[in-house]
mmCIF file of N, CA and C in Angstrom:
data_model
loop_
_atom_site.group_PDB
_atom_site.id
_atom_site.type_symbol
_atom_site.label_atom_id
_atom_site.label_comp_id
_atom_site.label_asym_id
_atom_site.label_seq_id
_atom_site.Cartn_x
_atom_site.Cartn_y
_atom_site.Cartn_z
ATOM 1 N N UNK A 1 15.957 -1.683 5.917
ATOM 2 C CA UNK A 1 16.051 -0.276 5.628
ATOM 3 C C UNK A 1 15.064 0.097 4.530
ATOM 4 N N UNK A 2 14.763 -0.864 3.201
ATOM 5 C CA UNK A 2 14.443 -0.532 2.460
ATOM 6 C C UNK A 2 12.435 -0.759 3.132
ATOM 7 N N UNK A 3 12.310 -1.560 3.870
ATOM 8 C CA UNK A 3 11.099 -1.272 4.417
ATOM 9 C C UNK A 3 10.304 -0.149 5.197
ATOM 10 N N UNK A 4 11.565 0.168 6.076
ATOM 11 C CA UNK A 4 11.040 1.278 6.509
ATOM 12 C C UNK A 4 11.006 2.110 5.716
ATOM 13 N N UNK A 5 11.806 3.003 4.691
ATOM 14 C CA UNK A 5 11.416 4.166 4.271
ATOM 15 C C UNK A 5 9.988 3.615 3.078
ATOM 16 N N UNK A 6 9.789 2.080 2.632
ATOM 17 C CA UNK A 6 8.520 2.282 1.922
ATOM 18 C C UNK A 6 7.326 2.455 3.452
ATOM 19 N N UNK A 7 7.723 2.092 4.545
ATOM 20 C CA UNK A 7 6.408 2.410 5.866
ATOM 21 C C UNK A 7 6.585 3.681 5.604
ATOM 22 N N UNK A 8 7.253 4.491 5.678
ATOM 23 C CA UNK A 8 7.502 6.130 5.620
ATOM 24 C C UNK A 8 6.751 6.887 5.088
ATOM 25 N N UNK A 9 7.209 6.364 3.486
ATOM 26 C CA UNK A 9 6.351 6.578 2.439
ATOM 27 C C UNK A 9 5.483 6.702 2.657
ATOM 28 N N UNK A 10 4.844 5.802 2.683
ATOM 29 C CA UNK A 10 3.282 5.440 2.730
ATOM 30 C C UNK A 10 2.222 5.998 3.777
ATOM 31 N N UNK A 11 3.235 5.936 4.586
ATOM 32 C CA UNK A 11 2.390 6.170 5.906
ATOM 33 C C UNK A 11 2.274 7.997 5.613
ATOM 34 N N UNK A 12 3.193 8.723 5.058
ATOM 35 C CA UNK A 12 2.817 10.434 4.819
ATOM 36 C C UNK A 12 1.892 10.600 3.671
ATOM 37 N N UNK A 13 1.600 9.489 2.956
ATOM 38 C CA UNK A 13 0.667 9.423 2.018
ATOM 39 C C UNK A 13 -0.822 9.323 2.407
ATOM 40 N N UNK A 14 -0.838 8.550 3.251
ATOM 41 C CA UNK A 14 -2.313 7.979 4.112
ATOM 42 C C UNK A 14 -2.765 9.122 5.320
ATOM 43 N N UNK A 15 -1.504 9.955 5.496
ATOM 44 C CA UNK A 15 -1.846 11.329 6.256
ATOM 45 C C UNK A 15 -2.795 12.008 5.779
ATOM 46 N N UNK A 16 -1.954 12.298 4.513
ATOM 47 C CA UNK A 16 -2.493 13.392 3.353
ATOM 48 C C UNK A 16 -4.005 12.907 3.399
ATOM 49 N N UNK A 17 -4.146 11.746 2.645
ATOM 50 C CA UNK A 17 -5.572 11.036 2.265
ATOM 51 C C UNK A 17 -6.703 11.259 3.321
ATOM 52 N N UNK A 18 -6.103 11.166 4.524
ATOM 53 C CA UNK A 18 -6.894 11.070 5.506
ATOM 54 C C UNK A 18 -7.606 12.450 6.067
ATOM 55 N N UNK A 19 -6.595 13.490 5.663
ATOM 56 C CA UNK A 19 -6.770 14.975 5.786
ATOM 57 C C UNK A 19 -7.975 15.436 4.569
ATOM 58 N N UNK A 20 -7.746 14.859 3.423
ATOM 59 C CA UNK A 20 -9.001 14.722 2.737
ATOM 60 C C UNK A 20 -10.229 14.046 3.005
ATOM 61 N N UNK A 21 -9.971 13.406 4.269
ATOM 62 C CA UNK A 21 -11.397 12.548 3.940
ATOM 63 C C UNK A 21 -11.598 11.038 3.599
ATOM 64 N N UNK A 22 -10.284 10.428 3.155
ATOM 65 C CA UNK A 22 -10.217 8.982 2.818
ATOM 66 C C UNK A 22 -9.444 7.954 3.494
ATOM 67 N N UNK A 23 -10.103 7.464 4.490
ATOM 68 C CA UNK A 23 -9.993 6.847 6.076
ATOM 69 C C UNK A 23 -9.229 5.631 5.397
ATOM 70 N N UNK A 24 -7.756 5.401 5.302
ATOM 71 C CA UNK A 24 -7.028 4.047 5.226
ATOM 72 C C UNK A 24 -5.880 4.105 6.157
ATOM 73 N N UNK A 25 -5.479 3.247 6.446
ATOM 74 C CA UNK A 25 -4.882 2.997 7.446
ATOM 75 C C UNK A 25 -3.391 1.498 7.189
ATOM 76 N N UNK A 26 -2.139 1.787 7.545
ATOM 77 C CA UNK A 26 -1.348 0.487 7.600
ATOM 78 C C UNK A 26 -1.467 0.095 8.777
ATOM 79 N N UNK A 27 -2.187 -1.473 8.229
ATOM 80 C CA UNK A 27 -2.592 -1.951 9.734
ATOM 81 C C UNK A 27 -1.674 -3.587 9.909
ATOM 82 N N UNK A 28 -0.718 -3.741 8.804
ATOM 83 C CA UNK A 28 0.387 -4.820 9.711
ATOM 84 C C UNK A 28 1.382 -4.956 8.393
ATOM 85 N N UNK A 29 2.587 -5.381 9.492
ATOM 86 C CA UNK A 29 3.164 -5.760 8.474
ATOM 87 C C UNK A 29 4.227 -6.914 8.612
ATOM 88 N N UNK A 30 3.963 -7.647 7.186
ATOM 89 C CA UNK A 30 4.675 -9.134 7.857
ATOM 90 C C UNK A 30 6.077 -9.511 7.082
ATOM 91 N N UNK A 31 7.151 -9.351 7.284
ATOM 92 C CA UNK A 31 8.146 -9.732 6.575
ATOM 93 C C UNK A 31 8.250 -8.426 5.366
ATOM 94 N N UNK A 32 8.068 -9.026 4.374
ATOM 95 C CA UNK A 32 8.485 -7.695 3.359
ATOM 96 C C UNK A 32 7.025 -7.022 2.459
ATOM 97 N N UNK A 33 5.754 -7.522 3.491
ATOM 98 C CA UNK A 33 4.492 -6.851 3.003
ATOM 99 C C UNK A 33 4.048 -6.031 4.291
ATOM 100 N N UNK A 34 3.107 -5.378 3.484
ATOM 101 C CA UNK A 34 2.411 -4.146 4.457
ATOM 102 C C UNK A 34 0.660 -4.708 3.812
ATOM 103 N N UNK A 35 0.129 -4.572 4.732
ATOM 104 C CA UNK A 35 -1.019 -4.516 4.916
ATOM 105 C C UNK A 35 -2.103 -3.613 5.029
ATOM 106 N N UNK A 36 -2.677 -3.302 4.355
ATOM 107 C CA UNK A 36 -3.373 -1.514 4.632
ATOM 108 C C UNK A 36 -4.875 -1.836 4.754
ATOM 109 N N UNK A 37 -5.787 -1.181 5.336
ATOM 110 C CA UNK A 37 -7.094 -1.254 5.604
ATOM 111 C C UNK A 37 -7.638 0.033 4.441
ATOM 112 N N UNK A 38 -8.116 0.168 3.335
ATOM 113 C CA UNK A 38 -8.876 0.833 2.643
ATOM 114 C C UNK A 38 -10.784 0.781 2.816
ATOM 115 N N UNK A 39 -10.834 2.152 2.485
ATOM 116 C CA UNK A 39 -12.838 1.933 2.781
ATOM 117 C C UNK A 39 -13.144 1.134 1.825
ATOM 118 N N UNK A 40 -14.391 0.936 2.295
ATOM 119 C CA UNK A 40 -14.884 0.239 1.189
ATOM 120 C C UNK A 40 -15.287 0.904 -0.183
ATOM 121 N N UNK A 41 -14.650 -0.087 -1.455
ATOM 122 C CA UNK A 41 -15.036 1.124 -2.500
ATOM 123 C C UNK A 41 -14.019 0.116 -4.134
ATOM 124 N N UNK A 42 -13.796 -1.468 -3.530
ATOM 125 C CA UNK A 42 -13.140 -2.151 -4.023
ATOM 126 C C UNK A 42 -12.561 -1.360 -5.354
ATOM 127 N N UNK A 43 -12.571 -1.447 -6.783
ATOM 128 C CA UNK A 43 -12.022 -1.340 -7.642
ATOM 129 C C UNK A 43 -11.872 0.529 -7.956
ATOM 130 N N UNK A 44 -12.927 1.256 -7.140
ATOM 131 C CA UNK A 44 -12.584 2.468 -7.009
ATOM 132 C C UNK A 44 -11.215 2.892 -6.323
ATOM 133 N N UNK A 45 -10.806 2.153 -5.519
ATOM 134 C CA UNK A 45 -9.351 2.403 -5.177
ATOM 135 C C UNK A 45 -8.484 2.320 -5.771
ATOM 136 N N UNK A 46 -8.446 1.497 -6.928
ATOM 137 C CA UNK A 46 -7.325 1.472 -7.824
ATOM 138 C C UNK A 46 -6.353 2.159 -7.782
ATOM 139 N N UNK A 47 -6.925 3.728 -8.055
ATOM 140 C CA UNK A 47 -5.380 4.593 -8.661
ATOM 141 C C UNK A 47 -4.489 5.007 -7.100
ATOM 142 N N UNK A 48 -5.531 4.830 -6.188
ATOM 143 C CA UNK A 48 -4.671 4.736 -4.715
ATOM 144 C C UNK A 48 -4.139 3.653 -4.237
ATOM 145 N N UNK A 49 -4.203 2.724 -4.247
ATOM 146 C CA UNK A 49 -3.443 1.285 -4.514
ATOM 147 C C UNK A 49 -2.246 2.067 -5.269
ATOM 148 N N UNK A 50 -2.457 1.921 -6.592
ATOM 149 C CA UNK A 50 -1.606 2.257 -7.541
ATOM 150 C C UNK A 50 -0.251 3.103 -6.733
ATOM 151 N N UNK A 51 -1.198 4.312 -6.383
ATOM 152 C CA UNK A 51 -0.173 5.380 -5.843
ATOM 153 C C UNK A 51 0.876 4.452 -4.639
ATOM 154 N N UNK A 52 0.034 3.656 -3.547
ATOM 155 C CA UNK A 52 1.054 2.721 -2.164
ATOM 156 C C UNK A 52 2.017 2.060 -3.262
ATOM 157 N N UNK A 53 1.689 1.719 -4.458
ATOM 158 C CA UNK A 53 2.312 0.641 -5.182
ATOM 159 C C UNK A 53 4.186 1.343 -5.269
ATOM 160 N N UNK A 54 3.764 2.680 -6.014
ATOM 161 C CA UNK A 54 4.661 3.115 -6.461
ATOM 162 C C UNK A 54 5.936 3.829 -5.184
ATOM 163 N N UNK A 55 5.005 4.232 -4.134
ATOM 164 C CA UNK A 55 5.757 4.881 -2.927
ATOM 165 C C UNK A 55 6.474 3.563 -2.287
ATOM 166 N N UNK A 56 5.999 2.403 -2.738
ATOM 167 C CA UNK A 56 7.215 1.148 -2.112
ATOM 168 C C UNK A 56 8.014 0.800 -3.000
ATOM 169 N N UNK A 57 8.007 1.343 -4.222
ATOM 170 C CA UNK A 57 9.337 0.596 -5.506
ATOM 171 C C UNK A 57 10.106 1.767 -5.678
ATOM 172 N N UNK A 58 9.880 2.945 -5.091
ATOM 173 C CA UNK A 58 10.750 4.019 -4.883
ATOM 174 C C UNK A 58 11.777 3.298 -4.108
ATOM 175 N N UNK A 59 11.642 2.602 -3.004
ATOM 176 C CA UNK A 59 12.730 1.835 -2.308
ATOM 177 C C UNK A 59 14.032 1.459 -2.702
ATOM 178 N N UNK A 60 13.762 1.049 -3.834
ATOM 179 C CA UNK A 60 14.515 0.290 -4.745
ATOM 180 C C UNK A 60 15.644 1.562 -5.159
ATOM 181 N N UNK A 61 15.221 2.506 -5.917
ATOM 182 C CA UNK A 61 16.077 3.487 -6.390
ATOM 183 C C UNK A 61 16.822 4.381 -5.137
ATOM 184 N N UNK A 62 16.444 3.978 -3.950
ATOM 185 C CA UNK A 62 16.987 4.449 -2.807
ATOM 186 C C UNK A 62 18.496 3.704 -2.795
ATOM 187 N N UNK A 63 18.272 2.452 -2.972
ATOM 188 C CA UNK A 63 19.150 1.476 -2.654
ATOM 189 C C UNK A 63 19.791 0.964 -4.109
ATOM 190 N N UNK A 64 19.636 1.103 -5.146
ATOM 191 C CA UNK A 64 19.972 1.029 -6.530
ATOM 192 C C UNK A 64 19.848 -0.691 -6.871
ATOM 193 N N UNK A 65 18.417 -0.967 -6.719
ATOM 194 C CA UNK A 65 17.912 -2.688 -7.041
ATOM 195 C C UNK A 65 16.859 -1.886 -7.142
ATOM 196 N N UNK A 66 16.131 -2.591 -8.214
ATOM 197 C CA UNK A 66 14.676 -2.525 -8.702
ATOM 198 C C UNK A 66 13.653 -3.452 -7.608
ATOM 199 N N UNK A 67 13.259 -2.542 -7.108
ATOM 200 C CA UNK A 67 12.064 -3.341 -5.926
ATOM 201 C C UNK A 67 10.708 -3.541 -6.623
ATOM 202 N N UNK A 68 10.339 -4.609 -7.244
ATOM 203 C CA UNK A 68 8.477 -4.531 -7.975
ATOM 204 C C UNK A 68 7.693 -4.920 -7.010
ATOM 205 N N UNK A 69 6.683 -4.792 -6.794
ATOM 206 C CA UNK A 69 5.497 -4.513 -5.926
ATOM 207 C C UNK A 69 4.648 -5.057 -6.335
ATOM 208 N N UNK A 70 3.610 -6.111 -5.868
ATOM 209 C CA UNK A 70 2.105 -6.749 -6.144
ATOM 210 C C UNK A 70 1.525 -6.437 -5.277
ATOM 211 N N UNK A 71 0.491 -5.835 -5.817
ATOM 212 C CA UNK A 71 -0.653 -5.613 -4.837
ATOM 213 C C UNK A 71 -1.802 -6.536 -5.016
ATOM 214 N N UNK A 72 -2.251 -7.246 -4.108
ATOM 215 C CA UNK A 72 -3.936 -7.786 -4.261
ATOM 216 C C UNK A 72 -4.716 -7.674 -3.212
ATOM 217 N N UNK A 73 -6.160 -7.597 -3.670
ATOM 218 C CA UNK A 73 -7.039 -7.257 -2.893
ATOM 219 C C UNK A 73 -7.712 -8.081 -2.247
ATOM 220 N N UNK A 74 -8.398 -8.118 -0.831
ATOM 221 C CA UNK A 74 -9.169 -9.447 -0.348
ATOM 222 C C UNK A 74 -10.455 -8.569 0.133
ATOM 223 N N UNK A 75 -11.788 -8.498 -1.211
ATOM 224 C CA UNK A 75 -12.456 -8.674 -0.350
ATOM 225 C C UNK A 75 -13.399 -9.172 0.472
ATOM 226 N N UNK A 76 -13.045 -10.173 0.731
ATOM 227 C CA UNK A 76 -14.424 -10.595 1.782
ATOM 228 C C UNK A 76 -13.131 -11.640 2.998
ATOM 229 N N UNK A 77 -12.027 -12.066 2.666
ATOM 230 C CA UNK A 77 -11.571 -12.735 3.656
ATOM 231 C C UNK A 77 -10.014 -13.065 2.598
ATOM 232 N N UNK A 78 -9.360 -13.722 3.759
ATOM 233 C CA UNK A 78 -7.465 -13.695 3.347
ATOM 234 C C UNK A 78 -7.558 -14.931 1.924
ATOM 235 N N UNK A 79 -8.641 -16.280 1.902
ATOM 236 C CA UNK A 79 -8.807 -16.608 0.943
ATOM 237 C C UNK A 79 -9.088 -16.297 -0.191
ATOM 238 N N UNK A 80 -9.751 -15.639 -0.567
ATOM 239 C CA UNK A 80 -10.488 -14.502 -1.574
ATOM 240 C C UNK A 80 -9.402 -13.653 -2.157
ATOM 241 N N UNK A 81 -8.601 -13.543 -3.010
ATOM 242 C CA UNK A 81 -7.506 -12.811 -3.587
ATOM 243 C C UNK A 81 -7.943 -12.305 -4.874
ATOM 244 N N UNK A 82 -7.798 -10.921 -5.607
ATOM 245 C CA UNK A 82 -7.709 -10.285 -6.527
ATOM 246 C C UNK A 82 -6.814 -9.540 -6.762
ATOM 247 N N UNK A 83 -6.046 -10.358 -7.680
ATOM 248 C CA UNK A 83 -4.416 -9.504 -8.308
ATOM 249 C C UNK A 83 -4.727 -8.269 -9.062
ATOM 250 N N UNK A 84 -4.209 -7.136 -8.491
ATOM 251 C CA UNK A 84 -4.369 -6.133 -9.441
ATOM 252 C C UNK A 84 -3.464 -5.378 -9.962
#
C-alpha cells in the first residue's frame, strides 16, 4: 500500500515536470525501489531527486512509521553508484 501511493506520488510529479519540459520517467520497480530515468544533467537534478525523495517518505506519515529514502545515482552503468 505504502508503495503504491509513493508510485502515485511520484508519478503526478513527473506529469507536472514533463508538462514543463523535463522528460523523466518511472521506468521499474523492484521490491520496495522505484527506478526513474532522468535527462541527462547528473548533479543538476539534485533538487528533483530531492523532491521523488520526499513524495516517497510522505508514505510513511500515511501509515504512521517513518519511511527514509536513499537515493543514488548510476551514471554510466548499475556498477557505478553515487549516494546522494
Amino acid at each position: 500500500w505504502w508503495m503504491i501511493k509513493a508510485i502515485n506520488r511520484c508519478a503526478a510529479q513527473l506529469r507536472e515536470w514533463r508538462a514543463e519540459g523535463f522528460d523523466a520517467w518511472i521506468v521499474l520497480t523492484v521490491h520496495d525501489e522505484l527506478v526513474f530515468d532522468f535527462p541527462t544533467g547528473g548533479k543538476r537534478n539534485l533538487p528533483k531527486m530531492r523532491r521523488i525523495r520526499q513524495l516517497m517518505e510522505q508514505g510513511g506519515d500515511d501509515i504512521g512509521v517513518p519511511t527514509p529514502v536513499a537515493v543514488s545515482y548510476h551514471p554510466n552503468n548499475w556498477a557505478e553508484k553515487v549516494k546522494l
